[in-house]
JSON list of C-alpha atoms in Angstrom, two decimals:
[
{"chain": "A", "resi": 1, "resn": "UNK", "atom": "CA", "xyz": [0.00, 0.00, 0.00]},
{"chain": "A", "resi": 2, "resn": "UNK", "atom": "CA", "xyz": [2.69, 2.54, -0.99]},
{"chain": "A", "resi": 3, "resn": "UNK", "atom": "CA", "xyz": [0.50, 5.41, -2.28]},
{"chain": "A", "resi": 4, "resn": "UNK", "atom": "CA", "xyz": [2.71, 8.39, -3.18]},
{"chain": "A", "resi": 5, "resn": "UNK", "atom": "CA", "xyz": [6.44, 7.93, -2.62]},
{"chain": "A", "resi": 6, "resn": "UNK", "atom": "CA", "xyz": [8.87, 10.85, -2.57]},
{"chain": "A", "resi": 7, "resn": "UNK", "atom": "CA", "xyz": [12.66, 10.74, -2.45]},
{"chain": "A", "resi": 8, "resn": "UNK", "atom": "CA", "xyz": [14.86, 12.02, -0.94]},
{"chain": "A", "resi": 9, "resn": "UNK", "atom": "CA", "xyz": [13.39, 13.04, 2.43]},
{"chain": "A", "resi": 10, "resn": "UNK", "atom": "CA", "xyz": [16.07, 15.64, 3.13]},
{"chain": "A", "resi": 11, "resn": "UNK", "atom": "CA", "xyz": [18.61, 17.40, 0.97]},
{"chain": "A", "resi": 12, "resn": "UNK", "atom": "CA", "xyz": [21.05, 20.28, 1.30]},
{"chain": "A", "resi": 13, "resn": "UNK", "atom": "CA", "xyz": [22.18, 22.00, -1.89]},
{"chain": "A", "resi": 14, "resn": "UNK", "atom": "CA", "xyz": [24.68, 24.71, -2.59]},
{"chain": "A", "resi": 15, "resn": "UNK", "atom": "CA", "xyz": [23.57, 27.74, -4.60]},
{"chain": "A", "resi": 16, "resn": "UNK", "atom": "CA", "xyz": [23.71, 26.96, -8.30]},
{"chain": "A", "resi": 17, "resn": "UNK", "atom": "CA", "xyz": [23.55, 23.18, -7.94]},
{"chain": "A", "resi": 18, "resn": "UNK", "atom": "CA", "xyz": [20.84, 21.16, -9.57]},
{"chain": "A", "resi": 19, "resn": "UNK", "atom": "CA", "xyz": [18.81, 18.20, -8.41]},
{"chain": "A", "resi": 20, "resn": "UNK", "atom": "CA", "xyz": [15.72, 16.13, -9.15]},
{"chain": "A", "resi": 21, "resn": "UNK", "atom": "CA", "xyz": [13.04, 15.37, -6.60]},
{"chain": "A", "resi": 22, "resn": "UNK", "atom": "CA", "xyz": [11.48, 12.03, -7.36]},
{"chain": "A", "resi": 23, "resn": "UNK", "atom": "CA", "xyz": [7.78, 11.20, -7.04]},
{"chain": "A", "resi": 24, "resn": "UNK", "atom": "CA", "xyz": [5.99, 7.96, -7.85]},
{"chain": "A", "resi": 25, "resn": "UNK", "atom": "CA", "xyz": [2.42, 6.80, -7.24]},
{"chain": "A", "resi": 26, "resn": "UNK", "atom": "CA", "xyz": [0.90, 3.34, -7.56]},
{"chain": "A", "resi": 27, "resn": "UNK", "atom": "CA", "xyz": [-2.80, 4.28, -7.61]},
{"chain": "A", "resi": 28, "resn": "UNK", "atom": "CA", "xyz": [-3.02, 4.74, -11.40]},
{"chain": "A", "resi": 29, "resn": "UNK", "atom": "CA", "xyz": [-3.96, 8.40, -10.97]},
{"chain": "A", "resi": 30, "resn": "UNK", "atom": "CA", "xyz": [-3.72, 10.56, -14.05]},
{"chain": "A", "resi": 31, "resn": "UNK", "atom": "CA", "xyz": [-3.51, 13.80, -12.07]},
{"chain": "A", "resi": 32, "resn": "UNK", "atom": "CA", "xyz": [-0.27, 14.62, -10.24]},
{"chain": "A", "resi": 33, "resn": "UNK", "atom": "CA", "xyz": [0.95, 17.80, -8.56]},
{"chain": "A", "resi": 34, "resn": "UNK", "atom": "CA", "xyz": [3.98, 19.42, -7.01]},
{"chain": "A", "resi": 35, "resn": "UNK", "atom": "CA", "xyz": [3.50, 21.83, -4.12]},
{"chain": "A", "resi": 36, "resn": "UNK", "atom": "CA", "xyz": [5.90, 23.75, -1.96]},
{"chain": "A", "resi": 37, "resn": "UNK", "atom": "CA", "xyz": [5.10, 24.66, 1.64]},
{"chain": "A", "resi": 38, "resn": "UNK", "atom": "CA", "xyz": [6.74, 27.57, 3.40]},
{"chain": "A", "resi": 39, "resn": "UNK", "atom": "CA", "xyz": [6.05, 28.47, 7.05]},
{"chain": "A", "resi": 40, "resn": "UNK", "atom": "CA", "xyz": [2.86, 30.50, 7.35]},
{"chain": "A", "resi": 41, "resn": "UNK", "atom": "CA", "xyz": [2.35, 30.53, 3.59]},
{"chain": "A", "resi": 42, "resn": "UNK", "atom": "CA", "xyz": [0.35, 27.39, 2.95]},
{"chain": "A", "resi": 43, "resn": "UNK", "atom": "CA", "xyz": [0.75, 25.09, -0.01]},
{"chain": "A", "resi": 44, "resn": "UNK", "atom": "CA", "xyz": [1.60, 26.69, -3.34]},
{"chain": "A", "resi": 45, "resn": "UNK", "atom": "CA", "xyz": [1.20, 24.76, -6.60]},
{"chain": "A", "resi": 46, "resn": "UNK", "atom": "CA", "xyz": [4.39, 24.60, -8.69]},
{"chain": "A", "resi": 47, "resn": "UNK", "atom": "CA", "xyz": [3.41, 22.34, -11.59]},
{"chain": "A", "resi": 48, "resn": "UNK", "atom": "CA", "xyz": [0.73, 19.79, -12.31]},
{"chain": "A", "resi": 49, "resn": "UNK", "atom": "CA", "xyz": [0.04, 17.07, -14.86]},
{"chain": "A", "resi": 50, "resn": "UNK", "atom": "CA", "xyz": [-3.23, 15.62, -16.08]},
{"chain": "A", "resi": 51, "resn": "UNK", "atom": "CA", "xyz": [-1.63, 12.59, -17.70]},
{"chain": "A", "resi": 52, "resn": "UNK", "atom": "CA", "xyz": [1.52, 11.18, -19.25]},
{"chain": "A", "resi": 53, "resn": "UNK", "atom": "CA", "xyz": [3.08, 13.70, -21.61]},
{"chain": "A", "resi": 54, "resn": "UNK", "atom": "CA", "xyz": [0.96, 16.61, -20.35]},
{"chain": "A", "resi": 55, "resn": "UNK", "atom": "CA", "xyz": [2.21, 19.17, -17.84]},
{"chain": "A", "resi": 56, "resn": "UNK", "atom": "CA", "xyz": [1.26, 22.73, -16.97]},
{"chain": "A", "resi": 57, "resn": "UNK", "atom": "CA", "xyz": [2.45, 25.54, -14.75]},
{"chain": "A", "resi": 58, "resn": "UNK", "atom": "CA", "xyz": [0.93, 26.27, -11.40]},
{"chain": "A", "resi": 59, "resn": "UNK", "atom": "CA", "xyz": [1.13, 29.40, -9.30]},
{"chain": "A", "resi": 60, "resn": "UNK", "atom": "CA", "xyz": [4.91, 29.42, -8.66]},
{"chain": "A", "resi": 61, "resn": "UNK", "atom": "CA", "xyz": [6.71, 27.60, -11.52]},
{"chain": "A", "resi": 62, "resn": "UNK", "atom": "CA", "xyz": [9.81, 29.79, -11.92]},
{"chain": "A", "resi": 63, "resn": "UNK", "atom": "CA", "xyz": [13.06, 27.94, -11.29]},
{"chain": "A", "resi": 64, "resn": "UNK", "atom": "CA", "xyz": [11.51, 24.49, -11.73]},
{"chain": "A", "resi": 65, "resn": "UNK", "atom": "CA", "xyz": [10.85, 22.00, -14.50]},
{"chain": "A", "resi": 66, "resn": "UNK", "atom": "CA", "xyz": [8.85, 18.80, -14.68]},
{"chain": "A", "resi": 67, "resn": "UNK", "atom": "CA", "xyz": [8.31, 15.88, -17.01]},
{"chain": "A", "resi": 68, "resn": "UNK", "atom": "CA", "xyz": [5.72, 13.12, -17.10]},
{"chain": "A", "resi": 69, "resn": "UNK", "atom": "CA", "xyz": [6.80, 10.21, -19.24]},
{"chain": "A", "resi": 70, "resn": "UNK", "atom": "CA", "xyz": [4.70, 7.62, -17.38]},
{"chain": "A", "resi": 71, "resn": "UNK", "atom": "CA", "xyz": [1.49, 7.63, -15.36]},
{"chain": "A", "resi": 72, "resn": "UNK", "atom": "CA", "xyz": [3.42, 6.60, -12.24]},
{"chain": "A", "resi": 73, "resn": "UNK", "atom": "CA", "xyz": [6.31, 9.10, -12.15]},
{"chain": "A", "resi": 74, "resn": "UNK", "atom": "CA", "xyz": [6.39, 12.89, -11.92]},
{"chain": "A", "resi": 75, "resn": "UNK", "atom": "CA", "xyz": [9.91, 14.21, -11.16]},
{"chain": "A", "resi": 76, "resn": "UNK", "atom": "CA", "xyz": [10.58, 17.85, -10.28]},
{"chain": "A", "resi": 77, "resn": "UNK", "atom": "CA", "xyz": [13.85, 19.39, -11.47]},
{"chain": "A", "resi": 78, "resn": "UNK", "atom": "CA", "xyz": [15.67, 22.35, -9.93]},
{"chain": "A", "resi": 79, "resn": "UNK", "atom": "CA", "xyz": [18.27, 23.56, -12.40]},
{"chain": "A", "resi": 80, "resn": "UNK", "atom": "CA", "xyz": [20.09, 26.38, -10.57]},
{"chain": "A", "resi": 81, "resn": "UNK", "atom": "CA", "xyz": [19.22, 26.19, -6.90]},
{"chain": "A", "resi": 82, "resn": "UNK", "atom": "CA", "xyz": [18.63, 29.49, -5.11]},
{"chain": "A", "resi": 83, "resn": "UNK", "atom": "CA", "xyz": [18.08, 30.22, -1.39]},
{"chain": "A", "resi": 84, "resn": "UNK", "atom": "CA", "xyz": [14.47, 31.17, -2.22]},
{"chain": "A", "resi": 85, "resn": "UNK", "atom": "CA", "xyz": [13.88, 27.53, -3.10]},
{"chain": "A", "resi": 86, "resn": "UNK", "atom": "CA", "xyz": [14.49, 26.43, 0.48]},
{"chain": "A", "resi": 87, "resn": "UNK", "atom": "CA", "xyz": [11.18, 24.83, 1.35]},
{"chain": "A", "resi": 88, "resn": "UNK", "atom": "CA", "xyz": [9.32, 21.58, 1.94]},
{"chain": "A", "resi": 89, "resn": "UNK", "atom": "CA", "xyz": [8.15, 20.00, -1.30]},
{"chain": "A", "resi": 90, "resn": "UNK", "atom": "CA", "xyz": [5.12, 17.76, -1.54]},
{"chain": "A", "resi": 91, "resn": "UNK", "atom": "CA", "xyz": [4.06, 15.60, -4.43]},
{"chain": "A", "resi": 92, "resn": "UNK", "atom": "CA", "xyz": [0.41, 14.59, -4.66]},
{"chain": "A", "resi": 93, "resn": "UNK", "atom": "CA", "xyz": [-1.89, 12.65, -6.93]},
{"chain": "A", "resi": 94, "resn": "UNK", "atom": "CA", "xyz": [-5.64, 12.49, -7.36]},
{"chain": "A", "resi": 95, "resn": "UNK", "atom": "CA", "xyz": [-8.47, 10.94, -9.33]},
{"chain": "A", "resi": 96, "resn": "UNK", "atom": "CA", "xyz": [-9.89, 13.30, -11.96]},
{"chain": "A", "resi": 97, "resn": "UNK", "atom": "CA", "xyz": [-11.68, 16.42, -10.66]},
{"chain": "A", "resi": 98, "resn": "UNK", "atom": "CA", "xyz": [-15.45, 16.03, -10.35]},
{"chain": "A", "resi": 99, "resn": "UNK", "atom": "CA", "xyz": [-15.09, 12.33, -9.66]},
{"chain": "A", "resi": 100, "resn": "UNK", "atom": "CA", "xyz": [-16.93, 10.87, -6.69]},
{"chain": "A", "resi": 101, "resn": "UNK", "atom": "CA", "xyz": [-13.64, 10.21, -4.89]},
{"chain": "A", "resi": 102, "resn": "UNK", "atom": "CA", "xyz": [-12.13, 13.62, -5.43]},
{"chain": "A", "resi": 103, "resn": "UNK", "atom": "CA", "xyz": [-9.22, 14.19, -3.04]},
{"chain": "A", "resi": 104, "resn": "UNK", "atom": "CA", "xyz": [-5.48, 14.58, -2.99]},
{"chain": "A", "resi": 105, "resn": "UNK", "atom": "CA", "xyz": [-3.09, 11.88, -1.81]},
{"chain": "A", "resi": 106, "resn": "UNK", "atom": "CA", "xyz": [0.20, 13.36, -0.62]},
{"chain": "A", "resi": 107, "resn": "UNK", "atom": "CA", "xyz": [3.69, 11.99, -0.28]},
{"chain": "A", "resi": 108, "resn": "UNK", "atom": "CA", "xyz": [5.67, 12.50, 2.94]},
{"chain": "A", "resi": 109, "resn": "UNK", "atom": "CA", "xyz": [7.61, 15.47, 1.57]},
{"chain": "A", "resi": 110, "resn": "UNK", "atom": "CA", "xyz": [11.18, 16.51, 0.78]},
{"chain": "A", "resi": 111, "resn": "UNK", "atom": "CA", "xyz": [12.82, 19.10, 3.01]},
{"chain": "A", "resi": 112, "resn": "UNK", "atom": "CA", "xyz": [15.25, 21.07, 0.85]},
{"chain": "A", "resi": 113, "resn": "UNK", "atom": "CA", "xyz": [17.76, 23.65, 2.07]},
{"chain": "A", "resi": 114, "resn": "UNK", "atom": "CA", "xyz": [19.76, 25.78, -0.37]},
{"chain": "A", "resi": 115, "resn": "UNK", "atom": "CA", "xyz": [22.80, 27.38, 1.25]},
{"chain": "B", "resi": 1, "resn": "UNK", "atom": "CA", "xyz": [-8.07, 36.38, -7.76]},
{"chain": "B", "resi": 2, "resn": "UNK", "atom": "CA", "xyz": [-9.48, 33.31, -6.03]},
{"chain": "B", "resi": 3, "resn": "UNK", "atom": "CA", "xyz": [-8.56, 33.26, -2.39]},
{"chain": "B", "resi": 4, "resn": "UNK", "atom": "CA", "xyz": [-9.12, 30.92, 0.52]},
{"chain": "B", "resi": 5, "resn": "UNK", "atom": "CA", "xyz": [-8.31, 32.03, 4.06]},
{"chain": "B", "resi": 6, "resn": "UNK", "atom": "CA", "xyz": [-8.08, 30.45, 7.45]},
{"chain": "B", "resi": 7, "resn": "UNK", "atom": "CA", "xyz": [-8.15, 33.32, 9.89]},
{"chain": "B", "resi": 8, "resn": "UNK", "atom": "CA", "xyz": [-6.75, 31.58, 12.94]},
{"chain": "B", "resi": 9, "resn": "UNK", "atom": "CA", "xyz": [-3.11, 30.62, 12.76]},
{"chain": "B", "resi": 10, "resn": "UNK", "atom": "CA", "xyz": [-3.31, 28.74, 16.06]},
{"chain": "B", "resi": 11, "resn": "UNK", "atom": "CA", "xyz": [-6.02, 27.52, 18.41]},
{"chain": "B", "resi": 12, "resn": "UNK", "atom": "CA", "xyz": [-5.62, 26.02, 21.88]},
{"chain": "B", "resi": 13, "resn": "UNK", "atom": "CA", "xyz": [-8.52, 24.24, 23.54]},
{"chain": "B", "resi": 14, "resn": "UNK", "atom": "CA", "xyz": [-9.05, 21.99, 26.54]},
{"chain": "B", "resi": 15, "resn": "UNK", "atom": "CA", "xyz": [-9.53, 18.27, 26.08]},
{"chain": "B", "resi": 16, "resn": "UNK", "atom": "CA", "xyz": [-13.19, 17.32, 25.77]},
{"chain": "B", "resi": 17, "resn": "UNK", "atom": "CA", "xyz": [-14.27, 20.66, 24.30]},
{"chain": "B", "resi": 18, "resn": "UNK", "atom": "CA", "xyz": [-15.36, 21.27, 20.72]},
{"chain": "B", "resi": 19, "resn": "UNK", "atom": "CA", "xyz": [-12.80, 22.84, 18.41]},
{"chain": "B", "resi": 20, "resn": "UNK", "atom": "CA", "xyz": [-14.18, 25.06, 15.64]},
{"chain": "B", "resi": 21, "resn": "UNK", "atom": "CA", "xyz": [-11.98, 26.10, 12.73]},
{"chain": "B", "resi": 22, "resn": "UNK", "atom": "CA", "xyz": [-12.99, 28.61, 10.06]},
{"chain": "B", "resi": 23, "resn": "UNK", "atom": "CA", "xyz": [-12.30, 28.75, 6.33]},
{"chain": "B", "resi": 24, "resn": "UNK", "atom": "CA", "xyz": [-13.41, 31.73, 4.21]},
{"chain": "B", "resi": 25, "resn": "UNK", "atom": "CA", "xyz": [-13.25, 32.11, 0.44]},
{"chain": "B", "resi": 26, "resn": "UNK", "atom": "CA", "xyz": [-13.45, 35.20, -1.76]},
{"chain": "B", "resi": 27, "resn": "UNK", "atom": "CA", "xyz": [-13.85, 36.12, -5.43]},
{"chain": "B", "resi": 28, "resn": "UNK", "atom": "CA", "xyz": [-15.43, 32.85, -6.54]},
{"chain": "B", "resi": 29, "resn": "UNK", "atom": "CA", "xyz": [-18.01, 30.20, -5.71]},
{"chain": "B", "resi": 30, "resn": "UNK", "atom": "CA", "xyz": [-16.41, 26.79, -5.22]},
{"chain": "B", "resi": 31, "resn": "UNK", "atom": "CA", "xyz": [-18.37, 23.66, -5.98]},
{"chain": "B", "resi": 32, "resn": "UNK", "atom": "CA", "xyz": [-16.93, 22.05, -2.84]},
{"chain": "B", "resi": 33, "resn": "UNK", "atom": "CA", "xyz": [-14.53, 22.49, 0.05]},
{"chain": "B", "resi": 34, "resn": "UNK", "atom": "CA", "xyz": [-12.16, 19.93, 1.51]},
{"chain": "B", "resi": 35, "resn": "UNK", "atom": "CA", "xyz": [-10.47, 19.60, 4.87]},
{"chain": "B", "resi": 36, "resn": "UNK", "atom": "CA", "xyz": [-7.08, 17.97, 5.45]},
{"chain": "B", "resi": 37, "resn": "UNK", "atom": "CA", "xyz": [-5.04, 17.15, 8.54]},
{"chain": "B", "resi": 38, "resn": "UNK", "atom": "CA", "xyz": [-1.27, 17.62, 8.58]},
{"chain": "B", "resi": 39, "resn": "UNK", "atom": "CA", "xyz": [1.04, 16.31, 11.29]},
{"chain": "B", "resi": 40, "resn": "UNK", "atom": "CA", "xyz": [4.59, 17.68, 11.69]},
{"chain": "B", "resi": 41, "resn": "UNK", "atom": "CA", "xyz": [6.96, 16.27, 9.09]},
{"chain": "B", "resi": 42, "resn": "UNK", "atom": "CA", "xyz": [4.15, 14.58, 7.17]},
{"chain": "B", "resi": 43, "resn": "UNK", "atom": "CA", "xyz": [2.05, 15.30, 4.12]},
{"chain": "B", "resi": 44, "resn": "UNK", "atom": "CA", "xyz": [-1.59, 16.40, 4.48]},
{"chain": "B", "resi": 45, "resn": "UNK", "atom": "CA", "xyz": [-4.21, 13.67, 4.80]},
{"chain": "B", "resi": 46, "resn": "UNK", "atom": "CA", "xyz": [-7.73, 14.09, 3.46]},
{"chain": "B", "resi": 47, "resn": "UNK", "atom": "CA", "xyz": [-10.53, 14.17, 6.03]},
{"chain": "B", "resi": 48, "resn": "UNK", "atom": "CA", "xyz": [-13.80, 15.41, 4.54]},
{"chain": "B", "resi": 49, "resn": "UNK", "atom": "CA", "xyz": [-15.31, 16.96, 1.44]},
{"chain": "B", "resi": 50, "resn": "UNK", "atom": "CA", "xyz": [-18.52, 19.01, 1.45]},
{"chain": "B", "resi": 51, "resn": "UNK", "atom": "CA", "xyz": [-20.29, 20.14, -1.72]},
{"chain": "B", "resi": 52, "resn": "UNK", "atom": "CA", "xyz": [-22.09, 23.45, -2.22]},
{"chain": "B", "resi": 53, "resn": "UNK", "atom": "CA", "xyz": [-25.52, 21.78, -2.09]},
{"chain": "B", "resi": 54, "resn": "UNK", "atom": "CA", "xyz": [-24.73, 20.13, 1.27]},
{"chain": "B", "resi": 55, "resn": "UNK", "atom": "CA", "xyz": [-25.21, 22.17, 4.42]},
{"chain": "B", "resi": 56, "resn": "UNK", "atom": "CA", "xyz": [-23.46, 19.76, 6.75]},
{"chain": "B", "resi": 57, "resn": "UNK", "atom": "CA", "xyz": [-21.41, 16.59, 6.68]},
{"chain": "B", "resi": 58, "resn": "UNK", "atom": "CA", "xyz": [-20.28, 14.34, 9.54]},
{"chain": "B", "resi": 59, "resn": "UNK", "atom": "CA", "xyz": [-17.66, 11.67, 10.04]},
{"chain": "B", "resi": 60, "resn": "UNK", "atom": "CA", "xyz": [-17.27, 10.25, 13.54]},
{"chain": "B", "resi": 61, "resn": "UNK", "atom": "CA", "xyz": [-16.34, 13.25, 15.77]},
{"chain": "B", "resi": 62, "resn": "UNK", "atom": "CA", "xyz": [-15.86, 15.57, 12.78]},
{"chain": "B", "resi": 63, "resn": "UNK", "atom": "CA", "xyz": [-18.48, 17.90, 11.35]},
{"chain": "B", "resi": 64, "resn": "UNK", "atom": "CA", "xyz": [-18.15, 20.29, 8.43]},
{"chain": "B", "resi": 65, "resn": "UNK", "atom": "CA", "xyz": [-20.60, 22.98, 7.35]},
{"chain": "B", "resi": 66, "resn": "UNK", "atom": "CA", "xyz": [-20.74, 25.02, 4.15]},
{"chain": "B", "resi": 67, "resn": "UNK", "atom": "CA", "xyz": [-22.50, 28.39, 4.07]},
{"chain": "B", "resi": 68, "resn": "UNK", "atom": "CA", "xyz": [-22.55, 29.82, 0.54]},
{"chain": "B", "resi": 69, "resn": "UNK", "atom": "CA", "xyz": [-24.13, 33.05, 1.77]},
{"chain": "B", "resi": 70, "resn": "UNK", "atom": "CA", "xyz": [-21.33, 33.76, 4.25]},
{"chain": "B", "resi": 71, "resn": "UNK", "atom": "CA", "xyz": [-18.75, 32.19, 1.88]},
{"chain": "B", "resi": 72, "resn": "UNK", "atom": "CA", "xyz": [-17.52, 30.11, 4.75]},
{"chain": "B", "resi": 73, "resn": "UNK", "atom": "CA", "xyz": [-16.90, 26.55, 5.93]},
{"chain": "B", "resi": 74, "resn": "UNK", "atom": "CA", "xyz": [-16.68, 25.58, 9.58]},
{"chain": "B", "resi": 75, "resn": "UNK", "atom": "CA", "xyz": [-14.84, 22.47, 10.75]},
{"chain": "B", "resi": 76, "resn": "UNK", "atom": "CA", "xyz": [-15.75, 21.09, 14.16]},
{"chain": "B", "resi": 77, "resn": "UNK", "atom": "CA", "xyz": [-14.05, 18.42, 16.24]},
{"chain": "B", "resi": 78, "resn": "UNK", "atom": "CA", "xyz": [-16.27, 17.35, 19.12]},
{"chain": "B", "resi": 79, "resn": "UNK", "atom": "CA", "xyz": [-14.96, 15.77, 22.34]},
{"chain": "B", "resi": 80, "resn": "UNK", "atom": "CA", "xyz": [-11.46, 16.81, 21.30]},
{"chain": "B", "resi": 81, "resn": "UNK", "atom": "CA", "xyz": [-8.44, 14.73, 22.37]},
{"chain": "B", "resi": 82, "resn": "UNK", "atom": "CA", "xyz": [-4.71, 15.51, 22.54]},
{"chain": "B", "resi": 83, "resn": "UNK", "atom": "CA", "xyz": [-4.29, 13.18, 19.55]},
{"chain": "B", "resi": 84, "resn": "UNK", "atom": "CA", "xyz": [-6.35, 15.68, 17.50]},
{"chain": "B", "resi": 85, "resn": "UNK", "atom": "CA", "xyz": [-3.48, 18.18, 17.81]},
{"chain": "B", "resi": 86, "resn": "UNK", "atom": "CA", "xyz": [-2.31, 18.94, 14.27]},
{"chain": "B", "resi": 87, "resn": "UNK", "atom": "CA", "xyz": [-2.56, 21.55, 11.54]},
{"chain": "B", "resi": 88, "resn": "UNK", "atom": "CA", "xyz": [-5.84, 21.55, 9.65]},
{"chain": "B", "resi": 89, "resn": "UNK", "atom": "CA", "xyz": [-6.01, 22.85, 6.09]},
{"chain": "B", "resi": 90, "resn": "UNK", "atom": "CA", "xyz": [-9.02, 23.74, 3.99]},
{"chain": "B", "resi": 91, "resn": "UNK", "atom": "CA", "xyz": [-8.84, 23.47, 0.22]},
{"chain": "B", "resi": 92, "resn": "UNK", "atom": "CA", "xyz": [-10.90, 23.78, -2.90]},
{"chain": "B", "resi": 93, "resn": "UNK", "atom": "CA", "xyz": [-10.49, 23.74, -6.65]},
{"chain": "B", "resi": 94, "resn": "UNK", "atom": "CA", "xyz": [-9.43, 26.96, -8.33]},
{"chain": "B", "resi": 95, "resn": "UNK", "atom": "CA", "xyz": [-7.65, 28.20, -11.43]},
{"chain": "B", "resi": 96, "resn": "UNK", "atom": "CA", "xyz": [-4.57, 26.25, -10.47]},
{"chain": "B", "resi": 97, "resn": "UNK", "atom": "CA", "xyz": [-6.40, 23.10, -9.53]},
{"chain": "B", "resi": 98, "resn": "UNK", "atom": "CA", "xyz": [-6.50, 22.66, -5.76]},
{"chain": "B", "resi": 99, "resn": "UNK", "atom": "CA", "xyz": [-5.76, 25.76, -3.70]},
{"chain": "B", "resi": 100, "resn": "UNK", "atom": "CA", "xyz": [-5.15, 25.68, 0.02]},
{"chain": "B", "resi": 101, "resn": "UNK", "atom": "CA", "xyz": [-5.59, 27.91, 3.02]},
{"chain": "B", "resi": 102, "resn": "UNK", "atom": "CA", "xyz": [-2.57, 28.58, 5.24]},
{"chain": "B", "resi": 103, "resn": "UNK", "atom": "CA", "xyz": [-3.84, 26.20, 7.91]},
{"chain": "B", "resi": 104, "resn": "UNK", "atom": "CA", "xyz": [-4.83, 26.41, 11.58]},
{"chain": "B", "resi": 105, "resn": "UNK", "atom": "CA", "xyz": [-2.54, 24.77, 14.13]},
{"chain": "B", "resi": 106, "resn": "UNK", "atom": "CA", "xyz": [-4.76, 23.13, 16.74]},
{"chain": "B", "resi": 107, "resn": "UNK", "atom": "CA", "xyz": [-3.43, 22.12, 20.13]},
{"chain": "B", "resi": 108, "resn": "UNK", "atom": "CA", "xyz": [-5.66, 20.15, 22.48]},
{"chain": "B", "resi": 109, "resn": "UNK", "atom": "CA", "xyz": [-4.51, 20.51, 26.08]},
{"chain": "B", "resi": 110, "resn": "UNK", "atom": "CA", "xyz": [-4.85, 17.54, 28.45]}
]
């Protein structure tokens, strides 16, 4: 019963480094999302995908890239890490909107520090 | 722009009392509202969904109301327990799919 799996759990990057946050789900959900959560700021949507090969920007996409080659995987790429990207990152998946079981399933998060 | 707000950043209550958390929305009319629970170091977990044509929904000790006139949802935990201590988030669908409030950190004191 894995649900949504995120790796790594913690990471420290130096300014300018790049990395990929991994996300996989085993619920056959077409919809997947990346959020970042900053203290007192709530969850902000970075990117989302409605199916393999289809991605779109959310509210705060600058500095990030995503790809969706399979239904299961939705990696998030940081190309040139900046201190402003220090945050907790959550991946989530869901059944299609307006379905009877409409809700988000979240991973356990990745705590990223950029120094 | 679409906005969802949880006015209380933190709420402390005594064990056994009813906790009431508020979620307000502006500039749109959502078809539904959701409530999630988030424990420290964990991702949010879905609790309840209430649609615009439902006035009230219950699940065990949880109750959610949806008032489209006041543009507000209330989330109640009756007979609260220390194990209910967590951050509670409200959410709904918006331009960027699901949008979330900033959360209310509930602490139930023994």
